[in-house]
Amino acid sequence: MSGSSPAARLQQLFEGHRLTPTQRRIAHCMVRRAADAPFLSSVELAELAGVSQPSVTRFAVALGFDGYPALRRHLREVAPADAEQEDAGETYNEYQQAVRAEIENLQHLSEMLADPGPVERAGRLLAGSRPLPVLGLRAASSQARGFGYFAAKVHPDVRVLDEGGSMLLDRIDSARRAGATALMCFALPRHPKECVEALAYAGTQGLTVVTVADSAFAPVAKHSDLLLPAAIGSGLSFDTVCAPMLLGRVLLEAMCDELPDAQARLEEFDVRAAARGLFVE
């Protein structure tokens, strides 16, 4: 694990363990604070995750350690000393720190994409669903709309679901009756209860759920057939989501690869746009 980013090492440590919702919350917090995690006390980690200190101890035991001190020692042992020394004499303001955190998130995403299998599978699922519902509520609504905007250029029937309320499940029903086989979801903190409920409902209706979430331990994980994690930045007043946005574009590319007429549709759009004078050259 020594050649990967701190967030990637933590993800690998947590994978394969059956964690309770409280433990997933602790894991999520540690991934978000990956650089600091080896140096946090159990009390500090409990406060950051919003759980009790005994919960942190039980979390460490669930991972196979004798207790939290043993987990922290393990994290310090696998932390790359050269990276710590590289940053030792440098001071960054809060804006620079936010940018550097996003760079690390993108590096983690790059490492994850070394295995293109999950993304390619997602591309096949999304390309084969007619129509294709795309869900994203509250903070994730812009991700859903952006994905839907571009997907509609190559996919014949994209339906963006970016509003909650009593009509949301009706719209999922409508897509399913029209022939949808998959649902694309973007899920970001704070995770709306409606989004979790909508994914649970989509599963009962036979839809295969593909989700881009901030963590493999997000509340939507248990209702997702294929979850692709992309970390967010939390150093500013509002979260930064460069990695989820880029992962959405990667999924669009994978979907285009599965749509034989994707290029023809794009060229047709360019011809129509030029004829209508849509863009300023």
mmCIF file of N, CA, C and O in Angstrom, residues 12 20 36 56 63 85 137 144 149 159 170 179-180 185 195 224 233 252 255 261 271:
data_model
loop_
_atom_site.group_PDB
_atom_site.id
_atom_site.type_symbol
_atom_site.label_atom_id
_atom_site.label_comp_id
_atom_site.label_asym_id
_atom_site.label_seq_id
_atom_site.Cartn_x
_atom_site.Cartn_y
_atom_site.Cartn_z
ATOM 1 N N GLN A 12 -8.331 0.794 1.057
ATOM 2 C CA GLN A 12 -7.906 -0.595 0.950
ATOM 3 C C GLN A 12 -7.972 -1.293 2.308
ATOM 4 O O GLN A 12 -8.314 -2.473 2.395
ATOM 5 N N THR A 20 -20.669 -1.561 10.648
ATOM 6 C CA THR A 20 -21.981 -1.022 10.998
ATOM 7 C C THR A 20 -22.097 0.394 10.445
ATOM 8 O O THR A 20 -21.087 1.000 10.047
ATOM 9 N N ASP A 36 -4.384 13.365 8.112
ATOM 10 C CA ASP A 36 -4.324 13.559 9.562
ATOM 11 C C ASP A 36 -4.607 12.292 10.343
ATOM 12 O O ASP A 36 -4.293 12.212 11.537
ATOM 13 N N VAL A 56 -15.183 4.276 18.425
ATOM 14 C CA VAL A 56 -13.907 4.285 17.707
ATOM 15 C C VAL A 56 -13.097 3.042 18.070
ATOM 16 O O VAL A 56 -12.478 2.408 17.209
ATOM 17 N N LEU A 63 -11.725 -3.987 12.531
ATOM 18 C CA LEU A 63 -10.729 -4.061 11.456
ATOM 19 C C LEU A 63 -9.637 -5.089 11.753
ATOM 20 O O LEU A 63 -8.739 -5.296 10.927
ATOM 21 N N GLN A 85 8.091 14.634 4.886
ATOM 22 C CA GLN A 85 9.227 15.538 4.860
ATOM 23 C C GLN A 85 9.079 16.578 3.765
ATOM 24 O O GLN A 85 9.480 17.727 3.913
ATOM 25 N N LEU A 137 -29.944 14.760 -5.967
ATOM 26 C CA LEU A 137 -30.740 15.700 -5.192
ATOM 27 C C LEU A 137 -29.841 16.651 -4.403
ATOM 28 O O LEU A 137 -28.725 16.311 -4.033
ATOM 29 N N ALA A 144 -25.978 15.691 -11.502
ATOM 30 C CA ALA A 144 -26.961 14.954 -12.306
ATOM 31 C C ALA A 144 -27.333 15.740 -13.557
ATOM 32 O O ALA A 144 -27.438 15.175 -14.654
ATOM 33 N N TYR A 149 -27.138 16.489 -19.285
ATOM 34 C CA TYR A 149 -26.995 17.390 -20.441
ATOM 35 C C TYR A 149 -26.139 16.749 -21.530
ATOM 36 O O TYR A 149 -26.507 16.729 -22.709
ATOM 37 N N ARG A 159 -33.501 10.984 -18.614
ATOM 38 C CA ARG A 159 -34.462 11.656 -17.750
ATOM 39 C C ARG A 159 -33.785 12.045 -16.440
ATOM 40 O O ARG A 159 -33.472 11.180 -15.615
ATOM 41 N N ASP A 170 -42.848 8.433 -8.453
ATOM 42 C CA ASP A 170 -43.686 8.314 -9.652
ATOM 43 C C ASP A 170 -42.832 8.381 -10.914
ATOM 44 O O ASP A 170 -43.072 7.649 -11.885
ATOM 45 N N GLY A 179 -39.329 1.136 -19.878
ATOM 46 C CA GLY A 179 -38.292 0.196 -20.294
ATOM 47 C C GLY A 179 -36.940 0.362 -19.644
ATOM 48 O O GLY A 179 -35.988 -0.358 -19.989
ATOM 49 N N ALA A 180 -36.798 1.296 -18.701
ATOM 50 C CA ALA A 180 -35.506 1.510 -18.044
ATOM 51 C C ALA A 180 -35.050 0.249 -17.328
ATOM 52 O O ALA A 180 -35.852 -0.457 -16.699
ATOM 53 N N CYS A 185 -27.022 7.416 -10.393
ATOM 54 C CA CYS A 185 -27.217 8.296 -9.240
ATOM 55 C C CYS A 185 -25.918 8.993 -8.873
ATOM 56 O O CYS A 185 -24.844 8.379 -8.878
ATOM 57 N N CYS A 195 -33.010 10.628 -1.223
ATOM 58 C CA CYS A 195 -32.163 9.939 -2.205
ATOM 59 C C CYS A 195 -31.981 8.476 -1.816
ATOM 60 O O CYS A 195 -32.094 7.578 -2.662
ATOM 61 N N SER A 224 -26.913 0.349 -3.761
ATOM 62 C CA SER A 224 -26.265 0.505 -5.061
ATOM 63 C C SER A 224 -25.708 -0.831 -5.524
ATOM 64 O O SER A 224 -25.028 -1.520 -4.762
ATOM 65 N N GLY A 233 -13.641 17.356 -1.348
ATOM 66 C CA GLY A 233 -12.847 18.200 -0.462
ATOM 67 C C GLY A 233 -13.750 18.892 0.540
ATOM 68 O O GLY A 233 -14.835 19.357 0.189
ATOM 69 N N LEU A 252 -19.431 8.983 -18.851
ATOM 70 C CA LEU A 252 -19.987 9.370 -20.146
ATOM 71 C C LEU A 252 -19.159 8.781 -21.288
ATOM 72 O O LEU A 252 -19.706 8.297 -22.286
ATOM 73 N N MET A 255 -19.879 5.167 -21.573
ATOM 74 C CA MET A 255 -21.194 4.966 -22.167
ATOM 75 C C MET A 255 -21.141 5.183 -23.680
ATOM 76 O O MET A 255 -21.732 4.420 -24.448
ATOM 77 N N ASP A 261 -23.886 4.457 -32.217
ATOM 78 C CA ASP A 261 -24.191 5.651 -32.998
ATOM 79 C C ASP A 261 -23.830 6.935 -32.264
ATOM 80 O O ASP A 261 -24.256 8.017 -32.650
ATOM 81 N N VAL A 271 -23.657 19.742 -36.762
ATOM 82 C CA VAL A 271 -24.201 20.283 -38.014
ATOM 83 C C VAL A 271 -25.419 21.155 -37.724
ATOM 84 O O VAL A 271 -25.546 22.280 -38.253
#
